[in-house]
Every structure is written in structure tokens, then in C-alpha cells.
Coordinates of C-alpha atoms and ligand atoms in Angstrom, one line a residue:
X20 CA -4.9 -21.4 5.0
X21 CA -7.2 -18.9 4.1
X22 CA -8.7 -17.8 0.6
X23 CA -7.9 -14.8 -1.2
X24 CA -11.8 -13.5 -0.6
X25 CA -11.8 -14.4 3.2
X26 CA -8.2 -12.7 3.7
X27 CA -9.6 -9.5 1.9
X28 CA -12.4 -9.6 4.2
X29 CA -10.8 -9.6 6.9
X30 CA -7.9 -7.3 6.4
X31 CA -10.9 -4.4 4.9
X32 CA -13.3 -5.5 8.1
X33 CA -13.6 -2.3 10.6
X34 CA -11.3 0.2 8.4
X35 CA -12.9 3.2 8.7
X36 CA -12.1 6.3 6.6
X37 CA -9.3 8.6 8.6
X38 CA -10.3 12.1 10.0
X39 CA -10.9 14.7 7.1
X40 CA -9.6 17.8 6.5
X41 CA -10.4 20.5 3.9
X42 CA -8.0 21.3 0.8
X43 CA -8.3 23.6 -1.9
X44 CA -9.0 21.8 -4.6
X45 CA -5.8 22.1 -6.8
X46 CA -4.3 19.7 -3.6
X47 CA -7.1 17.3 -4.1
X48 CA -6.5 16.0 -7.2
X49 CA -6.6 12.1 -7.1
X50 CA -8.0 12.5 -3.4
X51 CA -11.5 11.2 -2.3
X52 CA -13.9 13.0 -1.6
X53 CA -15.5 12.6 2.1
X54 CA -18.7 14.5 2.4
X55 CA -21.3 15.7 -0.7
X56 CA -20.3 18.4 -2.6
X57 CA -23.0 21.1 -3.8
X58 CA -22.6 23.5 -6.7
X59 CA -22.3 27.0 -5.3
X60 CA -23.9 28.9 -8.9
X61 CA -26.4 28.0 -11.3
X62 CA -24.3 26.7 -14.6
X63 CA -24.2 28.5 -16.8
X64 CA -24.8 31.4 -14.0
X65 CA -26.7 33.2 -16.5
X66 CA -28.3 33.2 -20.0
X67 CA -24.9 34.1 -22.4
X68 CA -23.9 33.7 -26.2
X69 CA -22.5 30.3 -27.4
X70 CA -21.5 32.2 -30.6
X71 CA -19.9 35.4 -31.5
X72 CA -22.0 37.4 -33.3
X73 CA -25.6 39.9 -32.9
X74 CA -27.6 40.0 -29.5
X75 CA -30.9 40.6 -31.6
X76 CA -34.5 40.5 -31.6
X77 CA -35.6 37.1 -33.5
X78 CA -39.0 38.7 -34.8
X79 CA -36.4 41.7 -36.2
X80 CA -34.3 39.1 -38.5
X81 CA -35.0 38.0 -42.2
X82 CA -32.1 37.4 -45.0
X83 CA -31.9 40.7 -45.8
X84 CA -32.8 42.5 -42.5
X85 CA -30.6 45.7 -41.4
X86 CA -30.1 46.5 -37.6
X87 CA -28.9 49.4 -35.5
X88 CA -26.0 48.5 -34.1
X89 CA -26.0 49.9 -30.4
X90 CA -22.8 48.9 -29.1
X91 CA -20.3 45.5 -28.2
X92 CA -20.8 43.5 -25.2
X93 CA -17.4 41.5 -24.0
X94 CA -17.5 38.2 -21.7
X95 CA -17.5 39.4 -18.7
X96 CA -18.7 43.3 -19.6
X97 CA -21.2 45.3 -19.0
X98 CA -24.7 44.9 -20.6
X99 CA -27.1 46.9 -22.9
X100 CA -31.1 47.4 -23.9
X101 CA -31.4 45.9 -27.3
X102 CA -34.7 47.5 -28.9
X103 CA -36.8 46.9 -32.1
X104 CA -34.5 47.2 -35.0
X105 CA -31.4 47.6 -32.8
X106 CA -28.7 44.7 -32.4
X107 CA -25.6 44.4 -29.9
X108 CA -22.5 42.9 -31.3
X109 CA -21.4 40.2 -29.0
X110 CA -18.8 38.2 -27.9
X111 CA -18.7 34.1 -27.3
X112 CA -19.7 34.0 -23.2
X113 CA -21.1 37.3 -22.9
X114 CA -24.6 37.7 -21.1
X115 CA -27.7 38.3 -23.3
X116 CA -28.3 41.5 -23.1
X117 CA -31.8 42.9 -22.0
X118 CA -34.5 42.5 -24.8
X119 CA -32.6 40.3 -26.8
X120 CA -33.8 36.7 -27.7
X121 CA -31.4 35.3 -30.2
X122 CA -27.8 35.4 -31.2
X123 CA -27.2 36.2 -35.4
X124 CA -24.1 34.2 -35.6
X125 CA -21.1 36.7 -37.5
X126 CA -20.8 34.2 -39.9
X127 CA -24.5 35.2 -41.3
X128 CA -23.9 38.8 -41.8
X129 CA -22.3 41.8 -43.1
X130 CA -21.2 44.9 -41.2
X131 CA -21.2 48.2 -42.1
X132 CA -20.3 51.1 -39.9
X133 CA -23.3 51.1 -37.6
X134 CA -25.4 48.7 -39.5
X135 CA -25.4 45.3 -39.9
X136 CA -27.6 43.6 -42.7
X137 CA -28.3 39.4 -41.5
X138 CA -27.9 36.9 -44.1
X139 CA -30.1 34.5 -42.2
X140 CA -33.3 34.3 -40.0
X141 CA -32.9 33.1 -36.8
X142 CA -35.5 31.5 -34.1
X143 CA -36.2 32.8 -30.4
X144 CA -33.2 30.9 -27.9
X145 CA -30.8 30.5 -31.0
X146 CA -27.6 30.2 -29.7
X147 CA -28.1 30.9 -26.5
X148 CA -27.1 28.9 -23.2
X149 CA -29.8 29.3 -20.8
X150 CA -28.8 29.9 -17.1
X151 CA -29.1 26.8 -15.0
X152 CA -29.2 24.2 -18.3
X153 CA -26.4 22.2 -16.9
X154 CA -26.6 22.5 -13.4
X155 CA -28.7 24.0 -10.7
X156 CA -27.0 25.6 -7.2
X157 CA -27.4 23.1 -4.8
X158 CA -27.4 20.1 -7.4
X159 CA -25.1 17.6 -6.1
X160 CA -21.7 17.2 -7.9
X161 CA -19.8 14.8 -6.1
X162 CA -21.0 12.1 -3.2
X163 CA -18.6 11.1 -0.4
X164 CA -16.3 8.0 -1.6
X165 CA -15.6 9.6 -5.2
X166 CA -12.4 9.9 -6.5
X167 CA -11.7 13.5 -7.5
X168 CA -10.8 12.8 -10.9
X169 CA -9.9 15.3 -13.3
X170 CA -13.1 15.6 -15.1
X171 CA -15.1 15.9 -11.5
X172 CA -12.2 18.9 -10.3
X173 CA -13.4 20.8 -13.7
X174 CA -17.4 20.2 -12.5
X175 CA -17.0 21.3 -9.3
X176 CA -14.1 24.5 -9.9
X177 CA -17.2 25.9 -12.6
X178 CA -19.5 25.4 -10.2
X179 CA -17.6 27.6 -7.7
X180 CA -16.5 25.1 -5.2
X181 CA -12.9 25.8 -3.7
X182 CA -12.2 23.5 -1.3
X183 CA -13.5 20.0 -0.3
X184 CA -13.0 17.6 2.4
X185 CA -11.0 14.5 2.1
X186 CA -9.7 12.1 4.3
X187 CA -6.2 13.2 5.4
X188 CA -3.4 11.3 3.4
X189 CA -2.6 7.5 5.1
X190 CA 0.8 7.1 6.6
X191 CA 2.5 4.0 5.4
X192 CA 5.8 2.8 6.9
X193 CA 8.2 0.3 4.8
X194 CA 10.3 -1.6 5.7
X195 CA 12.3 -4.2 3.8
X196 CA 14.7 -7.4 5.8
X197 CA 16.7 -9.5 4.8
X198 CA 20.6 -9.1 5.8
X199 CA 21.3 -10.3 2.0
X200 CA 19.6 -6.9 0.3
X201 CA 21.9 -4.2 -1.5
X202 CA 21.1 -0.9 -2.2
X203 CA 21.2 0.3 -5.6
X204 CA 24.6 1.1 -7.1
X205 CA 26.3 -0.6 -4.6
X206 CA 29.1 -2.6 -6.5
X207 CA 28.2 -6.7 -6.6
X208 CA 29.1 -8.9 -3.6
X209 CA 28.9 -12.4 -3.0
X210 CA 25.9 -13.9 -2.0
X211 CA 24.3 -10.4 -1.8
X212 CA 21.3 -9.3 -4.4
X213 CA 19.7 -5.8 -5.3
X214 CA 16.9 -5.1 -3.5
X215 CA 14.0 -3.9 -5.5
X216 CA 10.7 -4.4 -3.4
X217 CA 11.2 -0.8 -1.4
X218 CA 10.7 0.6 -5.5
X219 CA 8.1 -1.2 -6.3
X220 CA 5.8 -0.9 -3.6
X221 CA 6.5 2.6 -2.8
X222 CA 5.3 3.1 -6.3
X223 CA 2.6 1.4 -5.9
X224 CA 1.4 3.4 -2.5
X225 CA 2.2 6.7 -4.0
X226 CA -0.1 5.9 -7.0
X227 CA -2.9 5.6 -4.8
X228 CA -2.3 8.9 -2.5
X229 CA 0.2 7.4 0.3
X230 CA 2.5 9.1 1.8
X231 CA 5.0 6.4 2.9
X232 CA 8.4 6.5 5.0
X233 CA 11.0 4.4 4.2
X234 CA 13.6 2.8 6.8
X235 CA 16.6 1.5 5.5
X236 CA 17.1 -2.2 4.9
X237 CA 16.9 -4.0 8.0
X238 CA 19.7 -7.0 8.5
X239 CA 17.9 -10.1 9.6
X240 CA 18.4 -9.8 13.2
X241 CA 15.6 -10.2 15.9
X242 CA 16.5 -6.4 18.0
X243 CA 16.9 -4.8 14.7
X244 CA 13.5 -5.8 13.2
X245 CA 11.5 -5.5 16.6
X246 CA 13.1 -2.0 17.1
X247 CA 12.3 -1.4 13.1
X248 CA 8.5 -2.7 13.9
X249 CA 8.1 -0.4 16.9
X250 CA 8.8 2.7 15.1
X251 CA 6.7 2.0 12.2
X252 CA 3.8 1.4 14.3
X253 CA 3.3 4.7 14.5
X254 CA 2.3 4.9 10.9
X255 CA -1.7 4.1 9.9
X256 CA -0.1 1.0 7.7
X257 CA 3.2 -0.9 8.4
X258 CA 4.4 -2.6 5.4
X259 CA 7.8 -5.3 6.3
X260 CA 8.7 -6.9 3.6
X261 CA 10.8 -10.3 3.5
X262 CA 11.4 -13.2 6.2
X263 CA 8.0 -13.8 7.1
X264 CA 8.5 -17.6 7.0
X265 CA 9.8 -20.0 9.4
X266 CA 13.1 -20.1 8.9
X267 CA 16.2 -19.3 11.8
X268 CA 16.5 -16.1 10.1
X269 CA 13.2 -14.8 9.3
X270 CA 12.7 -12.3 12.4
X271 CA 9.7 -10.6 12.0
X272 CA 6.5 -12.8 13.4
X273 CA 8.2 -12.7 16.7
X274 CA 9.0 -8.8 16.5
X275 CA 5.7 -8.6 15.4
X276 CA 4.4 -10.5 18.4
X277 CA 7.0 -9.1 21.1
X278 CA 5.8 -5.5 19.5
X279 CA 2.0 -6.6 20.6
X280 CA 0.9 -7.1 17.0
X281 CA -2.4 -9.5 17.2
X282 CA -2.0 -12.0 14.4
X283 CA -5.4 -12.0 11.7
X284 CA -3.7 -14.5 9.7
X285 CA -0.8 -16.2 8.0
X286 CA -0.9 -17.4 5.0
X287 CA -3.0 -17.1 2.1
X288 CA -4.2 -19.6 -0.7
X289 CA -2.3 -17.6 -3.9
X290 CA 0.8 -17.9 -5.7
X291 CA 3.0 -16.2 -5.5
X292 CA 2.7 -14.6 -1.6
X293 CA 1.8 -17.7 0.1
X294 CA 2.9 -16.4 3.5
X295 CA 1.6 -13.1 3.4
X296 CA 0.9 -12.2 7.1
X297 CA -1.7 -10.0 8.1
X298 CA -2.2 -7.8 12.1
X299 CA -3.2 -5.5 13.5
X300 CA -2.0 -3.1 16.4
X301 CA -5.0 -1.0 17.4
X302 CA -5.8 1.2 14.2
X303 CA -2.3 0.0 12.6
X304 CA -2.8 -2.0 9.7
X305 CA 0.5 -4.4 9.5
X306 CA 1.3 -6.5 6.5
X307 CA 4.0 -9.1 6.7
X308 CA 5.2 -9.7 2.6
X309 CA 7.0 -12.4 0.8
X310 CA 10.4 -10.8 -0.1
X311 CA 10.1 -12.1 -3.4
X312 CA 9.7 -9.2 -6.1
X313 CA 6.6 -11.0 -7.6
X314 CA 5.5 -12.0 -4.0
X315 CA 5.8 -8.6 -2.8
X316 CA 4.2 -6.9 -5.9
X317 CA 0.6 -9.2 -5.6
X318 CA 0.8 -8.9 -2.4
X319 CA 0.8 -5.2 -2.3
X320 CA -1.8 -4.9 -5.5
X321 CA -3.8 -7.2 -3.5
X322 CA -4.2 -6.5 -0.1
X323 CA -2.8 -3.6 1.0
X324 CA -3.9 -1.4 -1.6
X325 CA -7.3 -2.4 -1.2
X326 CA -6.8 -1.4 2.7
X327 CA -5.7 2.4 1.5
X328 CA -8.2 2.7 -0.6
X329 CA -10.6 2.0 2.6
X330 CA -8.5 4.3 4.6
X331 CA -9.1 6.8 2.1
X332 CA -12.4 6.9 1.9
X333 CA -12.9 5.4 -1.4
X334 CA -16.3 3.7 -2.3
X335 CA -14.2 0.9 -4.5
X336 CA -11.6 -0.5 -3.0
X337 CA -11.3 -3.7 -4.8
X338 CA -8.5 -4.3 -6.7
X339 CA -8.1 -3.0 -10.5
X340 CA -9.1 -6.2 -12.2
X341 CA -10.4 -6.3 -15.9
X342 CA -11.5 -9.0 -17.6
X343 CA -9.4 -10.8 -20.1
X344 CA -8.7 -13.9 -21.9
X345 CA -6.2 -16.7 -22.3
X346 CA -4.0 -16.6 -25.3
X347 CA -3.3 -20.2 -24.5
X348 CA -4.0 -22.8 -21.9
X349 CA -3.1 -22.1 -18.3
X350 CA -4.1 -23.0 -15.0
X351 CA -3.6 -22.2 -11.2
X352 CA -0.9 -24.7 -9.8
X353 CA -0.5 -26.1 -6.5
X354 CA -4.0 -25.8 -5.7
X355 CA -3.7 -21.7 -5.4
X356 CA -5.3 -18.7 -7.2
X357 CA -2.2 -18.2 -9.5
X358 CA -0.8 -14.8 -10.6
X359 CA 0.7 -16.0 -14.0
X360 CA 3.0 -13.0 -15.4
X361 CA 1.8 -12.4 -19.0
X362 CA 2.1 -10.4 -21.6
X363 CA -1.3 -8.4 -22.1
X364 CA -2.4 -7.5 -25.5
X365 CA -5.4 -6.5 -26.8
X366 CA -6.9 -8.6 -29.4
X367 CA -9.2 -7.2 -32.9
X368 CA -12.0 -6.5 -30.6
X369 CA -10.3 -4.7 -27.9
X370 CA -10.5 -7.4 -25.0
X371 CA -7.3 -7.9 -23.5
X372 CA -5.4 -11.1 -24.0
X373 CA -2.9 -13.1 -21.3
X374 CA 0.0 -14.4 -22.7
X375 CA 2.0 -15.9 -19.7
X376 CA 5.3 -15.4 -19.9
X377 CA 7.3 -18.9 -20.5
X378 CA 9.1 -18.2 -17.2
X379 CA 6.8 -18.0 -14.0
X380 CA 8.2 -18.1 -9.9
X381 CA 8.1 -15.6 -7.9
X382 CA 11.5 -14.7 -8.2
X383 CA 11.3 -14.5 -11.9
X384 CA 12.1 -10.6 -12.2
X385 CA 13.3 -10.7 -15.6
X386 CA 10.2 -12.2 -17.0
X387 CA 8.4 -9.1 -15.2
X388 CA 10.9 -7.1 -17.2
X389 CA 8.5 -8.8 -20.9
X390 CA 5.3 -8.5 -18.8
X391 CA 2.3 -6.1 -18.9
X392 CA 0.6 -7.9 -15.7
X393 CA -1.1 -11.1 -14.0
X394 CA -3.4 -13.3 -15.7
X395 CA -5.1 -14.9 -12.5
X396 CA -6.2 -18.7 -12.5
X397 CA -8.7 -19.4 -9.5
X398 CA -7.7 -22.2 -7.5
X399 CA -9.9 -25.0 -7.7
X400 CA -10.5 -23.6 -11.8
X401 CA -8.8 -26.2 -12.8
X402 CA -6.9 -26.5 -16.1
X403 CA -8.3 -23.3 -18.1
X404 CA -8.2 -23.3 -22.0
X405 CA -7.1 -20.4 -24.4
X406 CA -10.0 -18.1 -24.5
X407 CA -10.9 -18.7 -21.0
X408 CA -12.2 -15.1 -19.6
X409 CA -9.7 -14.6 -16.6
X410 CA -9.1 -11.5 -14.5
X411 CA -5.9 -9.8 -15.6
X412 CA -4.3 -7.7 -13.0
X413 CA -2.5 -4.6 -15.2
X414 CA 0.6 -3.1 -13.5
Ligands
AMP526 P1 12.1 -13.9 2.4 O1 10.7 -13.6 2.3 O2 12.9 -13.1 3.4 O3 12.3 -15.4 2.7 O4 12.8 -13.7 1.0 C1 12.4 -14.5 -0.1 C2 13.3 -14.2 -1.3 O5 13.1 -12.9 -1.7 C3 14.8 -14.4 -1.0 O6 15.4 -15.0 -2.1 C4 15.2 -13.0 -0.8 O7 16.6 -12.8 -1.1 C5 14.3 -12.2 -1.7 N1 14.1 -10.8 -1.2 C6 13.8 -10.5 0.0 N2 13.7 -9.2 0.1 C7 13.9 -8.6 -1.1 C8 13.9 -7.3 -1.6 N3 13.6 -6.3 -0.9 N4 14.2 -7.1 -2.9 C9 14.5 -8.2 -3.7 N5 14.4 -9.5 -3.3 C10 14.2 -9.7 -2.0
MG527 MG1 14.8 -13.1 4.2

């Protein structure tokens, strides 16, 4: 059985980023970014007015001082010749108009008709945003594996970039067995439950830029699930959730094998999602879940976002952790890294803290339903006391 680290390893080992293609940016929000991004402009793209107010000369202005006023200069308007004695009312973002060193902020003076008498001295540059003071064309706003966050889109629009490359969108197909599984809405029937994995884990792939196709539950039945397998190969990941284990029912090792999947490994030293299954079918990626909700959820968080996020070019691709403490003492059972399902609540100094949940298995929805997250207990950590700085997984 292999370790959580080794299993990453080698489900991350030889992605490589898919093909890019080039989006406007408005379409690349939350995309990564594949190749460096320059600013087209100088920023600011030329010497303007942070204040509304008087283009002046500085030598011209004392408390007390009366200028010529020669005319109004707008954002994005025309410009003027401001001479000895002379000022140009002007406009927050407007360019500095020629001869003009200063800006007399309206606040500091009083107009009247063509004259405006300054309340205030000002020095050479005051108010003024000199061109190229916050970035220079060519200066490097973005480097290949970057997430195009909000704050980075703004940086690079000002700058004058339109479009960026970014690794097309991975393909992720779903599928979720089990012969017991019933849709939502469907009335109650014996020995049936409510399938909830296809919501989860589609949420989880859409919230890091998958698009994902979803088959309809597939009864546990060997043709059904090979046939199932087959067409999601054709996806960059295949995602089959439920009867991965041993049992007479659980179909989808052998449609995995009979479909020419090559086995990575089986099995995996954390609870819950012991039998997570990992292959791979040339560049498809094919993860074989637990069909437990809490099973499927880690296992998803875990490994196979970790996988799109290396698909997608992204220069983390770890999963989320932060760093957290116990609110009471906990530890990893049966020997495995255990996800303990906790209430997550910050304590006076901001650090988050694990309360596992007094329910814990990884069928155990309705203590999901009071939880924030995962505390996680290394295996091998032994029994942990409360304070103990964990890794929380936040969901
Ligand atoms: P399996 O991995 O197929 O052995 O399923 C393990 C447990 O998870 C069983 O109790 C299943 O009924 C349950 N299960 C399997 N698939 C789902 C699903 N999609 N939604 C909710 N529970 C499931
Ligand atoms: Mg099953």
C-alpha cells in the first residue's frame, strides 16, 4: 500500500500542461497562464494629474498668487501650452499639459472668471503621476503557471494586453456505479440510497476550470461499466466512482483492465479512500474512487485535483492545505493519514482550529452536513494532542 506522498508522485509524474490556445482575457478568468506576459504601454502611459485642479508652473504659485486661466483639459482631451503666469484647469487623469510642472489641487484655490488666485504653494512633480512609475512596456506581468486571478486580469487589461495563452480547458469524464444509486427526487425505495458523489465532485472539478461530462449512473454490471470506461477514455481524465473493491459486484478493475487501462496503483495508506485506484491509458488520467461520499470527496481534493491543476498548467498543484490546530486530541486510526471531519473555527489569533466532528466514517454524510473540512492526522503521528498544528483541508 502506498503512501499518500508516493501516490501523488506518481499520479503528477509525466503530466504535462495540454496544448494552449489564446483567449481574450474576459474568458481567462481563473485560467493559467502558459507563456510570459509583457505589458504592451508604459503605466501610467504618460505624465497625467492625480488631482483635479490647475496644470501650473510651480515657480508661478505662492498663497496669494493669481493665474491666467488658458483653458480646461479633460481625461482623455486635447492638451495646451501653459506659460509664465498662465494655468490650465484640469481634470483627475488628464495629461500634463506642455510647460507645466505641478498640479494646484481645486481644493487650494479660488476662481474667478478667468483668474484663479492659489491658496497654497506647491513644489515641481506635485500631484503628478509620472509616465512609466508603475510599470515599463515590456516589464513582465505574469510568468507561465500563474493563475489569472482577478487582481493579475486588472494588471495586465491596463497594461494593454487582450488576449493570453492558456492551456485549453481539461476534459473530465464521470462516472458514478453502483446498481443501488438514485437520482435525486426519485421517491424512496428499498435498499436504494441517493447518490451524491456526481454533485460533489463535479463541484469540485468545475472550481478548478474542468469541463466535465457526466454519464448516468451505471448499474453494477461488468458490459455496462467496460462500455461506460471505453467512452470516457476519450476524456483527458476519467473519474468512476464506486465498486473499486473486491467484491462479486464491484466491476470496474476488470473493465478497467479489459479496456487496456495499465494499473499505477491500488490502494492508498489514508482514511477514508483506502482503495483509491489509480491508471493510466496513454495521456488518460483514470481514477478509480471509493463510493463513499467522504471517500469520494478526499479522494477527489487529493489526487485528482492535484492532476488538473498539472494539466492546467498551474505552477502549485498541491492540495489547498492550511495549517491549523487541534481543538482536542485526535489521531490517525488504523495506521492511515486520517481525514477527521471537523468543524473549523478560527481561534483569537486567527489560526484556524479542528474540531472533529463526534461522528467520523466515511459514510458519515450528515456529520459533513456540521463540518467546515478535514483535520488530517499523519499516519505513523501517533496520538496528537489539542493544539497539535495539523493540516486542515477547507471544503
Ligand atoms: P463502493 O465503493 O461501490 O463499494 O461503495 C461504497 C459505499 O458507498 C456503498 O455503501 C455505496 O452504496 C456508497 N456509494 C457508492 N456510490 C455512491 C454515490 N455515487 N453516492 C453516494 N453513495 C455512494
Ligand atoms: Mg458499489
Amino acid at each position: 500500500m502506498k503512501d499518500y506522498d508516493e501516490a501523488l508522485a506518481l499520479v503528477l509524474d509525466g503530466i504535462e500542461p495540454l496544448a494552449p490556445e489564446s483567449v481574450p482575457l474576459p474568458a481567462a478568468e481563473g485560467r493559467v497562464i502558459a507563456a510570459e506576459a509583457h505589458a504592451a504601454i508604459d503605466l501610467p502611459p504618460f505624465d497625467r494629474t492625480a488631482m483635479d485642479g490647475f496644470a501650473v508652473r510651480a515657480q508661478d504659485v505662492h498663497d496669494g498668487a493669481v493665474l491666467h486661466v488658458i483653458g480646461d483639459l479633460a481625461a482623455g482631451g486635447g492638451t495646451l501650452t501653459v506659460g509664465p503666469g498662465e494655468a490650465a484647469r484640469i481634470s483627475t487623469g488628464a495629461a500634463i499639459p506642455e510647460g507645466a510642472d505641478a498640479i494646484l489641487k481645486v481644493e487650494d484655490t479660488t476662481v474667478e472668471g478667468a483668474s484663479v488666485t492659489a491658496h497654497a504653494s506647491v513644489r515641481e512633480g506635485l500631484h503628478i503621476r509620472l509616465r512609466a512609475e508603475d510599470v515599463r512596456a515590456g516589464d513582465v506581468l505574469a510568468h507561465p503557471g500563474d493563475v489569472l486571478t482577478i487582481p493579475r486580469l486588472s494588471a495586465l487589461a491596463s497594461a494593454g494586453v487582450a488576449t493570453v495563452s492558456v492551456p485549453r480547458a481539461a476534459t473530465v469524464s464521470l462516472i458514478v456505479t453502483g446498481s443501488e444509486l438514485l437520482p435525486p427526487g426519485a421517491p424512496p425505495e428499498p435498499g436504494k440510497i441517493y447518490e451524491s458523489n456526481s454533485l460533489v465532485v463535479n463541484a469540485l472539478l468545475r472550481a478548478v476550470g474542468a469541463t466535465v461530462t457526466q454519464q448516468p449512473p451505471i448499474p453494477d454490471d461488468f458490459e455496462a461499466t467496460k462500455a461506460a470506461v471505453e467512452a470516457g477514455l476519450e476524456s483527458d481524465i476519467l473519474i468512476v466512482s464506486g465498486g473499486v473493491s473486491v467484491g462479486p459486484h464491484d466491476h470496474v478493475k476488470p473493465a478497467f483492465e479489459a479496456c487496456g487501462v495499465e494499473e499505477v496503483f491500488w490502494r492508498v495508506r489514508i482514511k477514508p479512500g483506502k482503495p483509491l485506484w489509480f491508471g493510466r491509458r496513454g495521456k488518460t488520467l483514470v481514477f478509480g474512487l471509493p463510493g463513499n461520499p467522504l471517500s469520494a470527496i478526499v479522494g477527489t481534493a487529493m489526487f485528482v485535483l492535484p492532476a488538473l491543476r498539472s494539466l492546467r498548467g498551474e505552477a502549485n498543484v498541491q492540495p489547498r492545505l492550511v495549517k491549523g490546530r487541534l481543538g482536542e486530541p485526535a489521531g490517525p486510526s488504523d495506521n492511515r493519514t486520517t481525514f477527521l471531519i471537523s468543524k473549523l473555527l478560527p481561534d483569537a489569533d486567527g489560526v484556524l482550529v479542528a474540531w472533529p466532528t463526534e461522528r467520523q466514517g466515511s459514510h458519515m454524510t450528515g456529520a459533513l452536513g456540521e463540518s467546515d473540512g478535514f483535520a488530517i492526522a499523519p499516519h505513523g503521528s501517533g496520538s496528537l494532542p489539542a493544539g497539535a498544528e495539523v493540516d486542515l483541508l477547507r471544503l
